[in-house]
Amino acid sequence: MYEVDLQPVGKRATASSEASLLDVIRRAGIELASVCGGEGHCGQCRVVVLAGEVSPPTADEASILTELEIRSGERLACCTYPKSNVKIHLPNSSLLTHSRLQIESSLRDVPVDPLIAAYAVEIERPSLAHPISDLERVAAAVPAAPHLCAEPAVLRQISNKARDYQWRISVYVRGAEVVGIAPYARPPVGMAVDLGTTKIAAFLLDLETGEELASDGALNPQIGYGEDIISRLNYARRHADGAQVLAEALCKTLDDLLGKLTRQAGVERCQVADLCMVGNTAMTHLLLQLPTGQLAVAPYVATSNLAVDVKARDLGLTTAPGAYVHIPPGIGGFIGADQVAMMLASDMDRAERVTLGIDIGTNTEIALAKPGAGFLSSLSCASGPAFEGAHVSDGMRAAAGAIEAVRLQDTTVHLKTIDHAPPIGMCGSGIIDAVAELRRWQIINARGRFDKGHARTSEGRFGPELLLAPASDSGSGRNVAITQKDVNEIQLAKGAIRAGLEVLLLVTETSPDDVQEVIIAGAFGSFLDVESALDAGLLPYYPNAVYRQVGNAAAVGAKWALVSRAERERARRIASATRYVELTTYPKFSRLFALGMLFPADDALRNKK
Amino acid sequence: MYEVDLQPVGKRATASSEASLLDVIRRAGIELASVCGGEGHCGQCRVVVLAGEVSPPTADEASILTELEIRSGERLACCTYPKSNVKIHLPNSSLLTHSRLQIESSLRDVPVDPLIAAYAVEIERPSLAHPISDLERVAAAVPAAPHLCAEPAVLRQISNKARDYQWRISVYVRGAEVVGIAPYARPPVGMAVDLGTTKIAAFLLDLETGEELASDGALNPQIGYGEDIISRLNYARRHADGAQVLAEALCKTLDDLLGKLTRQAGVERCQVADLCMVGNTAMTHLLLQLPTGQLAVAPYVATSNLAVDVKARDLGLTTAPGAYVHIPPGIGGFIGADQVAMMLASDMDRAERVTLGIDIGTNTEIALAKPGAGFLSSLSCASGPAFEGAHVSDGMRAAAGAIEAVRLQDTTVHLKTIDHAPPIGMCGSGIIDAVAELRRWQIINARGRFDKGHARTSEGRFGPELLLAPASDSGSGRNVAITQKDVNEIQLAKGAIRAGLEVLLLVTETSPDDVQEVIIAGAFGSFLDVESALDAGLLPYYPNAVYRQVGNAAAVGAKWALVSRAERERARRIASATRYVELTTYPKFSRLFALGMLFPADDALRNKK
């Protein structure tokens, strides 16, 4: 039996030499394109053998693949059998769907080692002969946790719950502190939250098994007070109760999410014994009502980038009364716990090769792991909300009817929409796909200008545009198009990201040729077509790099820090080991930003359409 | 130079053989009666030499003292010179005043070792070159406290205060936790509180030197919801918001007291970095809004008798934002942190002889230290509020015009009132003095009945009584008298206390002859005339015991636990080492209670008047 390592999804499978790679890949739950049913005729199931030995090319393959393709390891999966452990690259073009779960599972599992210990105990009843206090009788039933203590908020529940449950209870203990009391033998659960500027993702986990019991998302309600971070910081500054209003709106949403998750999972609120939340520095400061005046102006200093533990009840969350919310440390400036969580989940602190980690969003955080001196460094750039569909003419959030993929063919436009609904607008991955196609077909030039003479260019509301769906086909009854203005918005966003990448490589004296792995994290990044991102110039082409999409790694890191003391400690070490790089003061920043706005040159795109 | 140990005040002085004991005693700040000016003529400065060698009796002494008195160690202080280290008893009859401070200082001092470390630091200013967070720059300035953390409530102040104070601040740290920020080089202070059922005593201490900066007292505002504990527990049970109302009233008073103390001492609220409060179990439960339903009915079980640390802000106190209130552990039933604090301040856990500790109040707590097996034990008895002046016809609290001492002489009554004001009523020590005199003059018999045929008995509103001050001399324009009903009230109180003492000796198999020291603690106990307490039968006469009045030892214990980690830990050990004795279930309790209501027999009082 051989091991088959499937990239970039990161899945591993075992296979005998009797099973074709197509079978192995399908058994691993990945849908590979194949219309001939594995007969070697359609040529759709192309893969690249990166390492290991496989069976020699068949006559079928020789007739479909070029000699050069075969020399560079390209094969048809249905005709290829492993002869040793192998590593296989699955090109996007061969994948039928981008499975979101496959991408998330590309991160390893982490051993469960929670801060909360749960004890199902029967407590001695009080008597005149032995009238010791309720807490002491609880402590006597939990000899494994000596010197128990409890806050008044928890003590207020102990006496009544112990009697209501007839002295059979579950005791949740953190260190020596009782944080909650639940009915007998109910497991403690925890909530991990990724607090995005735009979106909030929340997960309910069983703290004893690490199993995910429920997940849900919500829009960050602070959007109502400012779409980007700076507007929100201004709101907090300009209104006497601004910080309180923003925090309360967020906490209300978090408590609602917790309510949904516990209902979904069929657990009680009193079982929620631990929480972990990650977000950028501004988000966590706004959550905790920390001062942000000094964060909004140079030198952009946080009140605290260290880890914070705060009682969930102090944030208005209904949980076990002593439950804490843990917020892992941040790095500096706006680079907060979410970036640390991403680096944690991607094991960047253990990287053995030069690795870039990119979390694309309204703010894009970039980390570099460079084995050797100055191992970890990180910076943040303001890429704006275009990838959330904002400031784009027909932009929208990823919801039913959003165009998530675009391919032009001769005279037609192929669209893939979420839920196969009629197209209404474009979400982030659709916008990048559209821009990449504009450039591949040279409808726009390297400076991003529409070629008004191009056959596919039409004139729309905002000047030249490419019509994606006419009003008659659309879900809104209006034309859906990508316009010159949209291209310019994307150029501003990619200018920031490319400048950030350049600066990080420059200050760490790293050449683009040195980069061996590019980890693309974040919700947007996981639906992104990497080839389109390269052709749209959103990401640079590093010739020696593997590009790996890891999904919402920040959320995974939050889950790890929720269920594992060791991972929580490792997050602390990552934060303190990571060098913060301030982007905007870098002398060449403006020039790099302008260069980053350019698209790939024509010759780099030959034969791409 | 010899050491002179002055009992029962517990002061020590040094003396040469050239100084008379009268000089030594006066230099120690104790006013001894002497009208002849130390000439050996008036016979007022009588003392008893308990141990050590002194000069032989003079001719003057031989003419004033009887042979028996001289044989039992009685001497005139003005005629006596030490010849070795000596121990001297100062009878109350020789003392001009009971100095409250002298009594308090009879407890030893404790080395200061506070939980709060204060650092006066200048913090690095933030810059784009080094834009780390404010908390991290504070941490860098305090290398002695690594891994600093802070709660949001504290973080909310750090950024603004650091800038307001131009980066020169005092940082108060407890363990690794920043609890407050103050102007540069301001010392942290702490408040110690004795939460009595009736009275609250509060003290502000410098946490670096242990110095007492201010003290003040207030009535417990919960009196409005019930004079005794059971009425308050009933109030909490019968009203939906009862527990909250009681707690908020108390916390408001505590915050007002803190305001007064800080103003008196000229310190800011942000300097208040630690607090320690002691009280009986019901008081601390009502303070913390812990459930009391189970405490009010058998088997009288506390929610927690373990130590509790709670944020001062959660009790509505304005302090350094991260300051804790520490409540030391209790023992069992209603015996709470105040009794532990009393035992701590009296060093009962280190007693080398059989020692009783008695804290007389609305509830009277009694502890026994018996070197050997079952070292410490404790019980509580409901002695009622008579000593606070309640339920006594002309009773009043200790305030101006309260009679605090009573002596009958032939046909006159000598009264001592607080502030020398015209008499209005009797406070606790006055009531005990009056009852003792009633018994010494056999105006009441051993069962407490007035002798209606006695020349001093008159007929008043409530039957027979002794007139102390006629309306014409009183401050209220009404007669002030002690009545048959008052005597009965005192009998109920002393019945409970005597029964408690008996039971504690019985269950520990201790004979009254074994008792070597009786520590009388509490505000009431420190103003009590011990001889009157014995003659009124409030306390038994233990033939081999020294009686020591130590003032408000519970408050002293609270101060120790405030300023010393070691003492806080010792309180924990005392609580866990002390056996709780439940009084009311003891089979002979009712009989002992009835016996305890009796007064000393006639022959025990011969020549006492």
PDB file of N, CA and C in Angstrom, chain A residues 258-309:
ATOM      1  N   LEU A 258     -24.300  32.549  19.462  1.00  0.00           N
ATOM      2  CA  LEU A 258     -24.139  31.483  20.450  1.00  0.00           C
ATOM      3  C   LEU A 258     -25.478  30.797  20.702  1.00  0.00           C
ATOM      4  N   GLY A 259     -26.543  31.587  20.729  1.00  0.00           N
ATOM      5  CA  GLY A 259     -27.876  31.015  20.892  1.00  0.00           C
ATOM      6  C   GLY A 259     -28.212  30.062  19.749  1.00  0.00           C
ATOM      7  N   LYS A 260     -27.941  30.478  18.513  1.00  0.00           N
ATOM      8  CA  LYS A 260     -28.209  29.618  17.355  1.00  0.00           C
ATOM      9  C   LYS A 260     -27.398  28.337  17.428  1.00  0.00           C
ATOM     10  N   LEU A 261     -26.104  28.471  17.736  1.00  0.00           N
ATOM     11  CA  LEU A 261     -25.226  27.298  17.752  1.00  0.00           C
ATOM     12  C   LEU A 261     -25.666  26.301  18.822  1.00  0.00           C
ATOM     13  N   THR A 262     -26.001  26.811  20.019  1.00  0.00           N
ATOM     14  CA  THR A 262     -26.377  25.880  21.084  1.00  0.00           C
ATOM     15  C   THR A 262     -27.703  25.194  20.740  1.00  0.00           C
ATOM     16  N   ARG A 263     -28.618  25.943  20.106  1.00  0.00           N
ATOM     17  CA  ARG A 263     -29.879  25.301  19.695  1.00  0.00           C
ATOM     18  C   ARG A 263     -29.607  24.225  18.642  1.00  0.00           C
ATOM     19  N   GLN A 264     -28.788  24.578  17.633  1.00  0.00           N
ATOM     20  CA  GLN A 264     -28.428  23.603  16.598  1.00  0.00           C
ATOM     21  C   GLN A 264     -27.847  22.333  17.206  1.00  0.00           C
ATOM     22  N   ALA A 265     -26.978  22.516  18.203  1.00  0.00           N
ATOM     23  CA  ALA A 265     -26.255  21.370  18.757  1.00  0.00           C
ATOM     24  C   ALA A 265     -27.037  20.693  19.872  1.00  0.00           C
ATOM     25  N   GLY A 266     -28.136  21.321  20.312  1.00  0.00           N
ATOM     26  CA  GLY A 266     -28.931  20.732  21.384  1.00  0.00           C
ATOM     27  C   GLY A 266     -28.212  20.718  22.726  1.00  0.00           C
ATOM     28  N   VAL A 267     -27.447  21.772  23.002  1.00  0.00           N
ATOM     29  CA  VAL A 267     -26.800  21.870  24.312  1.00  0.00           C
ATOM     30  C   VAL A 267     -27.338  23.109  25.032  1.00  0.00           C
ATOM     31  N   GLU A 268     -27.114  23.156  26.350  1.00  0.00           N
ATOM     32  CA  GLU A 268     -27.577  24.307  27.126  1.00  0.00           C
ATOM     33  C   GLU A 268     -26.488  25.362  27.211  1.00  0.00           C
ATOM     34  N   ARG A 269     -26.937  26.603  27.422  1.00  0.00           N
ATOM     35  CA  ARG A 269     -25.961  27.682  27.546  1.00  0.00           C
ATOM     36  C   ARG A 269     -24.985  27.450  28.704  1.00  0.00           C
ATOM     37  N   CYS A 270     -25.486  26.801  29.765  1.00  0.00           N
ATOM     38  CA  CYS A 270     -24.609  26.589  30.927  1.00  0.00           C
ATOM     39  C   CYS A 270     -23.467  25.631  30.613  1.00  0.00           C
ATOM     40  N   GLN A 271     -23.535  24.937  29.462  1.00  0.00           N
ATOM     41  CA  GLN A 271     -22.438  24.051  29.074  1.00  0.00           C
ATOM     42  C   GLN A 271     -21.312  24.817  28.363  1.00  0.00           C
ATOM     43  N   VAL A 272     -21.568  26.044  27.994  1.00  0.00           N
ATOM     44  CA  VAL A 272     -20.561  26.826  27.262  1.00  0.00           C
ATOM     45  C   VAL A 272     -19.529  27.319  28.264  1.00  0.00           C
ATOM     46  N   ALA A 273     -18.398  26.620  28.337  1.00  0.00           N
ATOM     47  CA  ALA A 273     -17.451  26.828  29.429  1.00  0.00           C
ATOM     48  C   ALA A 273     -16.182  27.539  28.997  1.00  0.00           C
ATOM     49  N   ASP A 274     -16.001  27.759  27.705  1.00  0.00           N
ATOM     50  CA  ASP A 274     -14.790  28.440  27.253  1.00  0.00           C
ATOM     51  C   ASP A 274     -15.050  29.021  25.869  1.00  0.00           C
ATOM     52  N   LEU A 275     -14.389  30.134  25.564  1.00  0.00           N
ATOM     53  CA  LEU A 275     -14.559  30.767  24.261  1.00  0.00           C
ATOM     54  C   LEU A 275     -13.205  31.297  23.813  1.00  0.00           C
ATOM     55  N   CYS A 276     -13.031  31.364  22.500  1.00  0.00           N
ATOM     56  CA  CYS A 276     -11.798  31.930  21.951  1.00  0.00           C
ATOM     57  C   CYS A 276     -12.184  32.768  20.744  1.00  0.00           C
ATOM     58  N   MET A 277     -11.715  33.994  20.689  1.00  0.00           N
ATOM     59  CA  MET A 277     -12.074  34.877  19.585  1.00  0.00           C
ATOM     60  C   MET A 277     -10.818  35.488  18.979  1.00  0.00           C
ATOM     61  N   VAL A 278     -10.782  35.518  17.645  1.00  0.00           N
ATOM     62  CA  VAL A 278      -9.665  36.162  16.958  1.00  0.00           C
ATOM     63  C   VAL A 278     -10.203  37.247  16.037  1.00  0.00           C
ATOM     64  N   GLY A 279      -9.388  38.250  15.802  1.00  0.00           N
ATOM     65  CA  GLY A 279      -9.756  39.339  14.915  1.00  0.00           C
ATOM     66  C   GLY A 279      -8.556  40.252  14.800  1.00  0.00           C
ATOM     67  N   ASN A 280      -8.618  41.219  13.909  1.00  0.00           N
ATOM     68  CA  ASN A 280      -7.492  42.146  13.853  1.00  0.00           C
ATOM     69  C   ASN A 280      -7.543  43.068  15.071  1.00  0.00           C
ATOM     70  N   THR A 281      -6.462  43.826  15.258  1.00  0.00           N
ATOM     71  CA  THR A 281      -6.322  44.612  16.480  1.00  0.00           C
ATOM     72  C   THR A 281      -7.486  45.565  16.693  1.00  0.00           C
ATOM     73  N   ALA A 282      -7.933  46.198  15.613  1.00  0.00           N
ATOM     74  CA  ALA A 282      -9.037  47.145  15.767  1.00  0.00           C
ATOM     75  C   ALA A 282     -10.302  46.409  16.192  1.00  0.00           C
ATOM     76  N   MET A 283     -10.546  45.240  15.599  1.00  0.00           N
ATOM     77  CA  MET A 283     -11.744  44.481  15.947  1.00  0.00           C
ATOM     78  C   MET A 283     -11.733  44.059  17.411  1.00  0.00           C
ATOM     79  N   THR A 284     -10.595  43.571  17.896  1.00  0.00           N
ATOM     80  CA  THR A 284     -10.576  43.119  19.292  1.00  0.00           C
ATOM     81  C   THR A 284     -10.631  44.326  20.231  1.00  0.00           C
ATOM     82  N   HIS A 285     -10.013  45.442  19.829  1.00  0.00           N
ATOM     83  CA  HIS A 285     -10.129  46.640  20.678  1.00  0.00           C
ATOM     84  C   HIS A 285     -11.582  47.115  20.744  1.00  0.00           C
ATOM     85  N   LEU A 286     -12.271  47.091  19.615  1.00  0.00           N
ATOM     86  CA  LEU A 286     -13.671  47.530  19.618  1.00  0.00           C
ATOM     87  C   LEU A 286     -14.542  46.550  20.397  1.00  0.00           C
ATOM     88  N   LEU A 287     -14.202  45.263  20.331  1.00  0.00           N
ATOM     89  CA  LEU A 287     -14.961  44.270  21.110  1.00  0.00           C
ATOM     90  C   LEU A 287     -14.835  44.542  22.607  1.00  0.00           C
ATOM     91  N   LEU A 288     -13.614  44.849  23.048  1.00  0.00           N
ATOM     92  CA  LEU A 288     -13.330  44.995  24.481  1.00  0.00           C
ATOM     93  C   LEU A 288     -13.482  46.425  24.966  1.00  0.00           C
ATOM     94  N   GLN A 289     -13.920  47.321  24.078  1.00  0.00           N
ATOM     95  CA  GLN A 289     -14.020  48.752  24.416  1.00  0.00           C
ATOM     96  C   GLN A 289     -12.683  49.311  24.897  1.00  0.00           C
ATOM     97  N   LEU A 290     -11.604  48.885  24.279  1.00  0.00           N
ATOM     98  CA  LEU A 290     -10.306  49.472  24.606  1.00  0.00           C
ATOM     99  C   LEU A 290     -10.157  50.775  23.844  1.00  0.00           C
ATOM    100  N   PRO A 291      -9.328  51.673  24.336  1.00  0.00           N
ATOM    101  CA  PRO A 291      -9.157  52.958  23.652  1.00  0.00           C
ATOM    102  C   PRO A 291      -8.599  52.737  22.239  1.00  0.00           C
ATOM    103  N   THR A 292      -9.125  53.486  21.267  1.00  0.00           N
ATOM    104  CA  THR A 292      -8.646  53.330  19.898  1.00  0.00           C
ATOM    105  C   THR A 292      -8.135  54.644  19.328  1.00  0.00           C
ATOM    106  N   GLY A 293      -8.206  55.722  20.126  1.00  0.00           N
ATOM    107  CA  GLY A 293      -7.720  57.017  19.639  1.00  0.00           C
ATOM    108  C   GLY A 293      -6.289  56.928  19.145  1.00  0.00           C
ATOM    109  N   GLN A 294      -5.437  56.255  19.947  1.00  0.00           N
ATOM    110  CA  GLN A 294      -4.017  56.171  19.596  1.00  0.00           C
ATOM    111  C   GLN A 294      -3.768  55.154  18.489  1.00  0.00           C
ATOM    112  N   LEU A 295      -4.772  54.290  18.226  1.00  0.00           N
ATOM    113  CA  LEU A 295      -4.609  53.261  17.190  1.00  0.00           C
ATOM    114  C   LEU A 295      -4.888  53.858  15.805  1.00  0.00           C
ATOM    115  N   ALA A 296      -5.672  54.940  15.794  1.00  0.00           N
ATOM    116  CA  ALA A 296      -6.128  55.504  14.520  1.00  0.00           C
ATOM    117  C   ALA A 296      -5.120  56.471  13.912  1.00  0.00           C
ATOM    118  N   VAL A 297      -4.131  56.905  14.693  1.00  0.00           N
ATOM    119  CA  VAL A 297      -3.146  57.864  14.181  1.00  0.00           C
ATOM    120  C   VAL A 297      -1.745  57.294  14.347  1.00  0.00           C
ATOM    121  N   ALA A 298      -0.819  57.774  13.511  1.00  0.00           N
ATOM    122  CA  ALA A 298       0.562  57.299  13.615  1.00  0.00           C
ATOM    123  C   ALA A 298       1.057  57.546  15.034  1.00  0.00           C
ATOM    124  N   PRO A 299       1.837  56.674  15.635  1.00  0.00           N
ATOM    125  CA  PRO A 299       2.364  55.423  15.070  1.00  0.00           C
ATOM    126  C   PRO A 299       1.462  54.194  15.232  1.00  0.00           C
ATOM    127  N   TYR A 300       0.153  54.376  15.255  1.00  0.00           N
ATOM    128  CA  TYR A 300      -0.799  53.236  15.236  1.00  0.00           C
ATOM    129  C   TYR A 300      -0.499  52.199  16.319  1.00  0.00           C
ATOM    130  N   VAL A 301      -0.610  52.659  17.567  1.00  0.00           N
ATOM    131  CA  VAL A 301      -0.221  51.807  18.687  1.00  0.00           C
ATOM    132  C   VAL A 301      -1.455  51.210  19.347  1.00  0.00           C
ATOM    133  N   ALA A 302      -1.435  49.913  19.525  1.00  0.00           N
ATOM    134  CA  ALA A 302      -2.505  49.225  20.241  1.00  0.00           C
ATOM    135  C   ALA A 302      -2.379  49.481  21.732  1.00  0.00           C
ATOM    136  N   THR A 303      -3.500  49.396  22.440  1.00  0.00           N
ATOM    137  CA  THR A 303      -3.424  49.412  23.900  1.00  0.00           C
ATOM    138  C   THR A 303      -2.740  48.142  24.368  1.00  0.00           C
ATOM    139  N   SER A 304      -3.146  47.019  23.810  1.00  0.00           N
ATOM    140  CA  SER A 304      -2.467  45.770  24.152  1.00  0.00           C
ATOM    141  C   SER A 304      -2.455  44.836  22.965  1.00  0.00           C
ATOM    142  N   ASN A 305      -1.302  44.291  22.676  1.00  0.00           N
ATOM    143  CA  ASN A 305      -1.206  43.201  21.711  1.00  0.00           C
ATOM    144  C   ASN A 305      -0.983  41.872  22.415  1.00  0.00           C
ATOM    145  N   LEU A 306      -1.036  41.897  23.741  1.00  0.00           N
ATOM    146  CA  LEU A 306      -0.865  40.645  24.473  1.00  0.00           C
ATOM    147  C   LEU A 306      -2.207  39.926  24.554  1.00  0.00           C
ATOM    148  N   ALA A 307      -2.156  38.664  24.907  1.00  0.00           N
ATOM    149  CA  ALA A 307      -3.388  37.896  25.041  1.00  0.00           C
ATOM    150  C   ALA A 307      -4.254  38.497  26.146  1.00  0.00           C
ATOM    151  N   VAL A 308      -5.553  38.435  25.974  1.00  0.00           N
ATOM    152  CA  VAL A 308      -6.487  38.932  26.978  1.00  0.00           C
ATOM    153  C   VAL A 308      -7.454  37.809  27.331  1.00  0.00           C
ATOM    154  N   ASP A 309      -7.721  37.672  28.616  1.00  0.00           N
ATOM    155  CA  ASP A 309      -8.789  36.781  29.065  1.00  0.00           C
ATOM    156  C   ASP A 309      -9.812  37.647  29.773  1.00  0.00           C
TER     157      ASP A 309
END
